[in-house]
Amino acid sequence: MEDRVRVVIAEDSVLLREGLTRLLTDRGHDVVAGVGDGEALIKTITELDAQGELPDVVVADVRMPPTHTDEGVRAAVQLRKAHPDLGVLVLSQYVEERYATELLAGSSRGVGYLLKDRVAEVREFVDAVVRVAQGGTALDPEVVAQLLGRSRKQDVLAGLTPREREVLGLMAEGRTNSAIAKQLVVSDGAVEKHVSNIFMKLGLSPSEGDHRRVLAVLTYLKS
């Protein structure tokens, strides 16, 4: 049996909220409250804390009323700042990198981000709740894959010199090598050398089917 933990659930779907409650209580855990929006979540945690009854972990949907955009994750971030020892596990329909990054921006202790599909894997879901409640981390494999993918892109650009970044930025503005040379007050040959180095560092080999200049700019814009 997992160690018993106290949970607050924030989910606007009554059916899913009741389902999560049943999953956790059947495993011996205490669901001390269930709410349907971010404002109610913050109010509930504040009241429980005032009573000396702060739960071990909050399980919250990323999107909740009234706008169904980011109310849940904003409430989660606010709670993490106010109560560093409170575990926060957010659930999302799909990977939203911005929200995952925002949630993980501070300490990664006691934090989780899972796709809602994982709830169907009951044992793994309950284990994740307990792990986060105890100060661990629970990240969905899809979240990890996307965040690592973005980090790799950033690492590629990190290999460029300041001048190469400047040249790539001007390329992204649609400027030709000659226009870049005039802007930077250097020779056309110097710009050509920088562009060649950019292609090499970004792993863009010559190809008849791909326009390396466009691909370099796309990499820059996505970073």
PDB file of C-alpha atoms in Angstrom:
ATOM      1  CA  MET A   1       0.000   0.000   0.000  1.00  0.00           C
ATOM      2  CA  GLU A   2       1.152   3.524  -0.745  1.00  0.00           C
ATOM      3  CA  ASP A   3       1.544   5.939   2.131  1.00  0.00           C
ATOM      4  CA  ARG A   4      -1.763   7.642   2.803  1.00  0.00           C
ATOM      5  CA  VAL A   5      -1.974  11.193   1.438  1.00  0.00           C
ATOM      6  CA  ARG A   6      -4.496  14.028   1.680  1.00  0.00           C
ATOM      7  CA  VAL A   7      -5.679  15.384  -1.669  1.00  0.00           C
ATOM      8  CA  VAL A   8      -7.670  18.323  -3.033  1.00  0.00           C
ATOM      9  CA  ILE A   9      -9.045  17.865  -6.559  1.00  0.00           C
ATOM     10  CA  ALA A  10      -9.763  20.790  -8.907  1.00  0.00           C
ATOM     11  CA  GLU A  11     -11.663  19.671 -12.006  1.00  0.00           C
ATOM     12  CA  ASP A  12     -14.699  21.324 -13.598  1.00  0.00           C
ATOM     13  CA  SER A  13     -16.058  18.048 -14.993  1.00  0.00           C
ATOM     14  CA  VAL A  14     -18.123  16.610 -12.144  1.00  0.00           C
ATOM     15  CA  LEU A  15     -17.909  13.141 -13.659  1.00  0.00           C
ATOM     16  CA  LEU A  16     -14.117  13.183 -13.870  1.00  0.00           C
ATOM     17  CA  ARG A  17     -13.800  14.780 -10.439  1.00  0.00           C
ATOM     18  CA  GLU A  18     -15.908  12.029  -8.895  1.00  0.00           C
ATOM     19  CA  GLY A  19     -13.942   9.427 -10.820  1.00  0.00           C
ATOM     20  CA  LEU A  20     -10.615  10.738  -9.526  1.00  0.00           C
ATOM     21  CA  THR A  21     -12.021  10.827  -6.013  1.00  0.00           C
ATOM     22  CA  ARG A  22     -13.113   7.201  -6.284  1.00  0.00           C
ATOM     23  CA  LEU A  23      -9.738   6.083  -7.654  1.00  0.00           C
ATOM     24  CA  LEU A  24      -7.875   7.696  -4.787  1.00  0.00           C
ATOM     25  CA  THR A  25     -10.223   6.763  -1.949  1.00  0.00           C
ATOM     26  CA  ASP A  26     -10.330   3.152  -3.120  1.00  0.00           C
ATOM     27  CA  ARG A  27      -6.564   3.126  -2.628  1.00  0.00           C
ATOM     28  CA  GLY A  28      -6.875   4.420   0.928  1.00  0.00           C
ATOM     29  CA  HIS A  29      -6.177   8.103   0.354  1.00  0.00           C
ATOM     30  CA  ASP A  30      -8.196  11.044   1.688  1.00  0.00           C
ATOM     31  CA  VAL A  31      -9.805  13.452  -0.784  1.00  0.00           C
ATOM     32  CA  VAL A  32     -10.514  16.343   1.559  1.00  0.00           C
ATOM     33  CA  ALA A  33     -12.139  18.646  -1.025  1.00  0.00           C
ATOM     34  CA  GLY A  34     -13.235  18.862  -4.654  1.00  0.00           C
ATOM     35  CA  VAL A  35     -13.726  22.150  -6.537  1.00  0.00           C
ATOM     36  CA  GLY A  36     -14.574  23.209 -10.075  1.00  0.00           C
ATOM     37  CA  ASP A  37     -12.456  26.296 -10.802  1.00  0.00           C
ATOM     38  CA  GLY A  38      -9.138  27.957 -10.002  1.00  0.00           C
ATOM     39  CA  GLU A  39     -10.560  30.634  -7.723  1.00  0.00           C
ATOM     40  CA  ALA A  40     -12.331  28.037  -5.593  1.00  0.00           C
ATOM     41  CA  LEU A  41      -9.114  26.006  -5.449  1.00  0.00           C
ATOM     42  CA  ILE A  42      -7.099  28.904  -4.054  1.00  0.00           C
ATOM     43  CA  LYS A  43      -9.847  29.768  -1.570  1.00  0.00           C
ATOM     44  CA  THR A  44     -10.100  26.151  -0.382  1.00  0.00           C
ATOM     45  CA  ILE A  45      -6.340  25.776   0.118  1.00  0.00           C
ATOM     46  CA  THR A  46      -6.183  29.096   1.964  1.00  0.00           C
ATOM     47  CA  GLU A  47      -8.973  28.022   4.306  1.00  0.00           C
ATOM     48  CA  LEU A  48      -7.452  24.589   4.929  1.00  0.00           C
ATOM     49  CA  ASP A  49      -4.064  26.163   5.636  1.00  0.00           C
ATOM     50  CA  ALA A  50      -5.654  28.578   8.158  1.00  0.00           C
ATOM     51  CA  GLN A  51      -7.116  25.539   9.937  1.00  0.00           C
ATOM     52  CA  GLY A  52      -3.743  23.790   9.970  1.00  0.00           C
ATOM     53  CA  GLU A  53      -5.114  21.218   7.521  1.00  0.00           C
ATOM     54  CA  LEU A  54      -3.028  21.903   4.405  1.00  0.00           C
ATOM     55  CA  PRO A  55      -3.304  18.869   2.102  1.00  0.00           C
ATOM     56  CA  ASP A  56      -0.303  16.967   0.790  1.00  0.00           C
ATOM     57  CA  VAL A  57      -1.121  17.460  -2.874  1.00  0.00           C
ATOM     58  CA  VAL A  58      -3.465  19.240  -5.271  1.00  0.00           C
ATOM     59  CA  VAL A  59      -4.604  17.522  -8.480  1.00  0.00           C
ATOM     60  CA  ALA A  60      -5.781  20.221 -10.898  1.00  0.00           C
ATOM     61  CA  ASP A  61      -6.953  20.471 -14.484  1.00  0.00           C
ATOM     62  CA  VAL A  62      -4.919  22.956 -16.550  1.00  0.00           C
ATOM     63  CA  ARG A  63      -8.043  24.509 -18.104  1.00  0.00           C
ATOM     64  CA  MET A  64     -10.986  25.482 -15.928  1.00  0.00           C
ATOM     65  CA  PRO A  65     -13.803  28.076 -15.827  1.00  0.00           C
ATOM     66  CA  PRO A  66     -14.511  30.810 -16.555  1.00  0.00           C
ATOM     67  CA  THR A  67     -12.428  30.977 -19.760  1.00  0.00           C
ATOM     68  CA  HIS A  68     -11.192  27.369 -19.925  1.00  0.00           C
ATOM     69  CA  THR A  69      -7.702  28.526 -20.893  1.00  0.00           C
ATOM     70  CA  ASP A  70      -5.091  28.557 -18.135  1.00  0.00           C
ATOM     71  CA  GLU A  71      -6.989  29.128 -14.884  1.00  0.00           C
ATOM     72  CA  GLY A  72      -5.931  25.800 -13.423  1.00  0.00           C
ATOM     73  CA  VAL A  73      -2.232  26.097 -14.086  1.00  0.00           C
ATOM     74  CA  ARG A  74      -2.171  29.742 -12.954  1.00  0.00           C
ATOM     75  CA  ALA A  75      -3.770  28.697  -9.689  1.00  0.00           C
ATOM     76  CA  ALA A  76      -1.229  25.878  -9.382  1.00  0.00           C
ATOM     77  CA  VAL A  77       1.714  28.237  -9.924  1.00  0.00           C
ATOM     78  CA  GLN A  78       0.272  30.670  -7.364  1.00  0.00           C
ATOM     79  CA  LEU A  79      -0.189  27.896  -4.818  1.00  0.00           C
ATOM     80  CA  ARG A  80       3.370  26.638  -5.304  1.00  0.00           C
ATOM     81  CA  LYS A  81       4.686  30.113  -4.513  1.00  0.00           C
ATOM     82  CA  ALA A  82       2.467  30.526  -1.440  1.00  0.00           C
ATOM     83  CA  HIS A  83       2.896  26.958  -0.144  1.00  0.00           C
ATOM     84  CA  PRO A  84       6.285  25.513  -1.221  1.00  0.00           C
ATOM     85  CA  ASP A  85       5.605  22.235   0.598  1.00  0.00           C
ATOM     86  CA  LEU A  86       2.296  21.635  -1.222  1.00  0.00           C
ATOM     87  CA  GLY A  87       2.563  19.090  -4.014  1.00  0.00           C
ATOM     88  CA  VAL A  88       0.903  20.087  -7.283  1.00  0.00           C
ATOM     89  CA  LEU A  89      -0.051  17.640 -10.039  1.00  0.00           C
ATOM     90  CA  VAL A  90      -1.746  19.151 -13.098  1.00  0.00           C
ATOM     91  CA  LEU A  91      -3.703  17.220 -15.708  1.00  0.00           C
ATOM     92  CA  SER A  92      -4.006  18.294 -19.328  1.00  0.00           C
ATOM     93  CA  GLN A  93      -5.757  16.999 -22.433  1.00  0.00           C
ATOM     94  CA  TYR A  94      -2.532  17.378 -24.408  1.00  0.00           C
ATOM     95  CA  VAL A  95       0.991  18.703 -23.918  1.00  0.00           C
ATOM     96  CA  GLU A  96       1.054  22.489 -23.526  1.00  0.00           C
ATOM     97  CA  GLU A  97       4.736  23.386 -23.332  1.00  0.00           C
ATOM     98  CA  ARG A  98       4.226  26.931 -22.076  1.00  0.00           C
ATOM     99  CA  TYR A  99       2.198  25.750 -19.096  1.00  0.00           C
ATOM    100  CA  ALA A 100       4.557  22.884 -18.326  1.00  0.00           C
ATOM    101  CA  THR A 101       7.529  25.243 -18.435  1.00  0.00           C
ATOM    102  CA  GLU A 102       5.769  27.779 -16.218  1.00  0.00           C
ATOM    103  CA  LEU A 103       4.948  25.115 -13.656  1.00  0.00           C
ATOM    104  CA  LEU A 104       8.519  23.802 -13.637  1.00  0.00           C
ATOM    105  CA  ALA A 105      10.133  27.247 -13.657  1.00  0.00           C
ATOM    106  CA  GLY A 106      10.865  27.160  -9.936  1.00  0.00           C
ATOM    107  CA  SER A 107      11.763  24.103  -7.919  1.00  0.00           C
ATOM    108  CA  SER A 108      10.821  20.780  -9.480  1.00  0.00           C
ATOM    109  CA  ARG A 109      10.192  19.323  -6.026  1.00  0.00           C
ATOM    110  CA  GLY A 110       6.636  18.125  -5.523  1.00  0.00           C
ATOM    111  CA  VAL A 111       5.385  18.852  -9.024  1.00  0.00           C
ATOM    112  CA  GLY A 112       3.756  16.789 -11.763  1.00  0.00           C
ATOM    113  CA  TYR A 113       2.291  17.226 -15.237  1.00  0.00           C
ATOM    114  CA  LEU A 114       0.322  14.330 -16.704  1.00  0.00           C
ATOM    115  CA  LEU A 115      -1.908  13.867 -19.706  1.00  0.00           C
ATOM    116  CA  LYS A 116      -5.462  12.934 -18.786  1.00  0.00           C
ATOM    117  CA  ASP A 117      -5.120   9.673 -20.709  1.00  0.00           C
ATOM    118  CA  ARG A 118      -2.775   8.472 -17.949  1.00  0.00           C
ATOM    119  CA  VAL A 119      -5.667   8.467 -15.471  1.00  0.00           C
ATOM    120  CA  ALA A 120      -6.877   5.287 -17.172  1.00  0.00           C
ATOM    121  CA  GLU A 121      -3.636   3.638 -16.012  1.00  0.00           C
ATOM    122  CA  VAL A 122      -4.871   3.614 -12.432  1.00  0.00           C
ATOM    123  CA  ARG A 123      -1.794   2.279 -10.679  1.00  0.00           C
ATOM    124  CA  GLU A 124       0.537   4.712 -12.464  1.00  0.00           C
ATOM    125  CA  PHE A 125      -1.769   7.651 -11.793  1.00  0.00           C
ATOM    126  CA  VAL A 126      -2.126   6.925  -8.070  1.00  0.00           C
ATOM    127  CA  ASP A 127       1.618   6.330  -7.792  1.00  0.00           C
ATOM    128  CA  ALA A 128       2.195   9.731  -9.437  1.00  0.00           C
ATOM    129  CA  VAL A 129      -0.136  11.453  -6.942  1.00  0.00           C
ATOM    130  CA  VAL A 130       1.681   9.857  -4.008  1.00  0.00           C
ATOM    131  CA  ARG A 131       5.108  10.636  -5.460  1.00  0.00           C
ATOM    132  CA  VAL A 132       4.261  14.324  -5.927  1.00  0.00           C
ATOM    133  CA  ALA A 133       2.691  14.485  -2.452  1.00  0.00           C
ATOM    134  CA  GLN A 134       5.971  13.202  -1.018  1.00  0.00           C
ATOM    135  CA  GLY A 135       8.054  15.823  -2.827  1.00  0.00           C
ATOM    136  CA  GLY A 136       8.894  13.833  -5.942  1.00  0.00           C
ATOM    137  CA  THR A 137       8.276  14.575  -9.605  1.00  0.00           C
ATOM    138  CA  ALA A 138       5.839  12.993 -12.053  1.00  0.00           C
ATOM    139  CA  LEU A 139       6.159  14.111 -15.673  1.00  0.00           C
ATOM    140  CA  ASP A 140       4.323  12.529 -18.561  1.00  0.00           C
ATOM    141  CA  PRO A 141       6.719  10.955 -21.104  1.00  0.00           C
ATOM    142  CA  GLU A 142       5.165  13.135 -23.828  1.00  0.00           C
ATOM    143  CA  VAL A 143       5.925  16.269 -21.815  1.00  0.00           C
ATOM    144  CA  VAL A 144       9.530  15.192 -21.318  1.00  0.00           C
ATOM    145  CA  ALA A 145       9.940  14.397 -25.019  1.00  0.00           C
ATOM    146  CA  GLN A 146       8.664  17.801 -26.131  1.00  0.00           C
ATOM    147  CA  LEU A 147      10.632  19.787 -23.569  1.00  0.00           C
ATOM    148  CA  LEU A 148      13.821  17.910 -24.435  1.00  0.00           C
ATOM    149  CA  GLY A 149      13.150  18.494 -28.123  1.00  0.00           C
ATOM    150  CA  ARG A 150      12.879  22.223 -27.515  1.00  0.00           C
ATOM    151  CA  SER A 151      16.036  22.189 -25.391  1.00  0.00           C
ATOM    152  CA  ARG A 152      17.935  20.521 -28.223  1.00  0.00           C
ATOM    153  CA  LYS A 153      16.873  23.302 -30.589  1.00  0.00           C
ATOM    154  CA  GLN A 154      18.050  25.910 -28.127  1.00  0.00           C
ATOM    155  CA  ASP A 155      21.348  24.063 -27.653  1.00  0.00           C
ATOM    156  CA  VAL A 156      21.938  24.168 -31.400  1.00  0.00           C
ATOM    157  CA  LEU A 157      21.558  27.943 -31.488  1.00  0.00           C
ATOM    158  CA  ALA A 158      23.717  28.222 -28.374  1.00  0.00           C
ATOM    159  CA  GLY A 159      26.603  27.013 -30.540  1.00  0.00           C
ATOM    160  CA  LEU A 160      26.449  30.103 -32.721  1.00  0.00           C
ATOM    161  CA  THR A 161      28.741  33.053 -32.051  1.00  0.00           C
ATOM    162  CA  PRO A 162      27.163  36.453 -31.273  1.00  0.00           C
ATOM    163  CA  ARG A 163      27.986  37.614 -34.817  1.00  0.00           C
ATOM    164  CA  GLU A 164      26.465  34.459 -36.350  1.00  0.00           C
ATOM    165  CA  ARG A 165      23.294  35.006 -34.319  1.00  0.00           C
ATOM    166  CA  GLU A 166      23.200  38.579 -35.600  1.00  0.00           C
ATOM    167  CA  VAL A 167      23.567  37.394 -39.186  1.00  0.00           C
ATOM    168  CA  LEU A 168      20.864  34.750 -38.691  1.00  0.00           C
ATOM    169  CA  GLY A 169      18.563  37.377 -37.213  1.00  0.00           C
ATOM    170  CA  LEU A 170      19.018  39.568 -40.294  1.00  0.00           C
ATOM    171  CA  MET A 171      18.437  36.522 -42.513  1.00  0.00           C
ATOM    172  CA  ALA A 172      15.145  36.043 -40.679  1.00  0.00           C
ATOM    173  CA  GLU A 173      14.223  39.599 -41.669  1.00  0.00           C
ATOM    174  CA  GLY A 174      14.587  38.532 -45.308  1.00  0.00           C
ATOM    175  CA  ARG A 175      17.831  40.371 -46.036  1.00  0.00           C
ATOM    176  CA  THR A 176      20.294  39.218 -48.681  1.00  0.00           C
ATOM    177  CA  ASN A 177      23.987  38.667 -47.965  1.00  0.00           C
ATOM    178  CA  SER A 178      24.820  42.030 -49.549  1.00  0.00           C
ATOM    179  CA  ALA A 179      22.223  43.821 -47.429  1.00  0.00           C
ATOM    180  CA  ILE A 180      23.552  42.096 -44.316  1.00  0.00           C
ATOM    181  CA  ALA A 181      27.101  43.133 -45.222  1.00  0.00           C
ATOM    182  CA  LYS A 182      26.039  46.771 -45.529  1.00  0.00           C
ATOM    183  CA  GLN A 183      24.139  46.625 -42.242  1.00  0.00           C
ATOM    184  CA  LEU A 184      27.099  45.146 -40.370  1.00  0.00           C
ATOM    185  CA  VAL A 185      29.707  47.138 -42.324  1.00  0.00           C
ATOM    186  CA  VAL A 186      31.655  44.056 -43.351  1.00  0.00           C
ATOM    187  CA  SER A 187      32.558  42.466 -46.677  1.00  0.00           C
ATOM    188  CA  ASP A 188      30.244  40.188 -48.631  1.00  0.00           C
ATOM    189  CA  GLY A 189      32.835  37.449 -48.180  1.00  0.00           C
ATOM    190  CA  ALA A 190      32.696  37.773 -44.410  1.00  0.00           C
ATOM    191  CA  VAL A 191      28.913  37.381 -44.460  1.00  0.00           C
ATOM    192  CA  GLU A 192      29.161  34.353 -46.749  1.00  0.00           C
ATOM    193  CA  LYS A 193      31.572  32.778 -44.269  1.00  0.00           C
ATOM    194  CA  HIS A 194      29.201  33.439 -41.371  1.00  0.00           C
ATOM    195  CA  VAL A 195      26.267  31.973 -43.319  1.00  0.00           C
ATOM    196  CA  SER A 196      28.318  28.893 -44.172  1.00  0.00           C
ATOM    197  CA  ASN A 197      29.219  28.423 -40.495  1.00  0.00           C
ATOM    198  CA  ILE A 198      25.550  28.802 -39.517  1.00  0.00           C
ATOM    199  CA  PHE A 199      24.534  26.069 -41.968  1.00  0.00           C
ATOM    200  CA  MET A 200      27.259  23.776 -40.634  1.00  0.00           C
ATOM    201  CA  LYS A 201      26.412  24.339 -36.945  1.00  0.00           C
ATOM    202  CA  LEU A 202      22.697  23.819 -37.587  1.00  0.00           C
ATOM    203  CA  GLY A 203      23.426  20.576 -39.405  1.00  0.00           C
ATOM    204  CA  LEU A 204      22.041  21.814 -42.728  1.00  0.00           C
ATOM    205  CA  SER A 205      23.915  19.957 -45.450  1.00  0.00           C
ATOM    206  CA  PRO A 206      23.575  20.936 -49.132  1.00  0.00           C
ATOM    207  CA  SER A 207      20.440  19.388 -50.653  1.00  0.00           C
ATOM    208  CA  GLU A 208      18.595  19.865 -53.924  1.00  0.00           C
ATOM    209  CA  GLY A 209      15.225  19.434 -52.201  1.00  0.00           C
ATOM    210  CA  ASP A 210      15.752  21.834 -49.290  1.00  0.00           C
ATOM    211  CA  HIS A 211      16.512  25.549 -49.149  1.00  0.00           C
ATOM    212  CA  ARG A 212      19.083  25.822 -46.370  1.00  0.00           C
ATOM    213  CA  ARG A 213      18.517  29.528 -45.853  1.00  0.00           C
ATOM    214  CA  VAL A 214      14.815  28.974 -45.214  1.00  0.00           C
ATOM    215  CA  LEU A 215      15.494  26.012 -42.914  1.00  0.00           C
ATOM    216  CA  ALA A 216      18.009  28.066 -40.915  1.00  0.00           C
ATOM    217  CA  VAL A 217      15.476  30.857 -40.469  1.00  0.00           C
ATOM    218  CA  LEU A 218      12.776  28.374 -39.414  1.00  0.00           C
ATOM    219  CA  THR A 219      15.119  26.938 -36.771  1.00  0.00           C
ATOM    220  CA  TYR A 220      15.794  30.458 -35.513  1.00  0.00           C
ATOM    221  CA  LEU A 221      12.100  31.353 -35.318  1.00  0.00           C
ATOM    222  CA  LYS A 222      11.182  28.128 -33.504  1.00  0.00           C
ATOM    223  CA  SER A 223      13.895  28.513 -30.868  1.00  0.00           C
TER     224      SER A 223
END
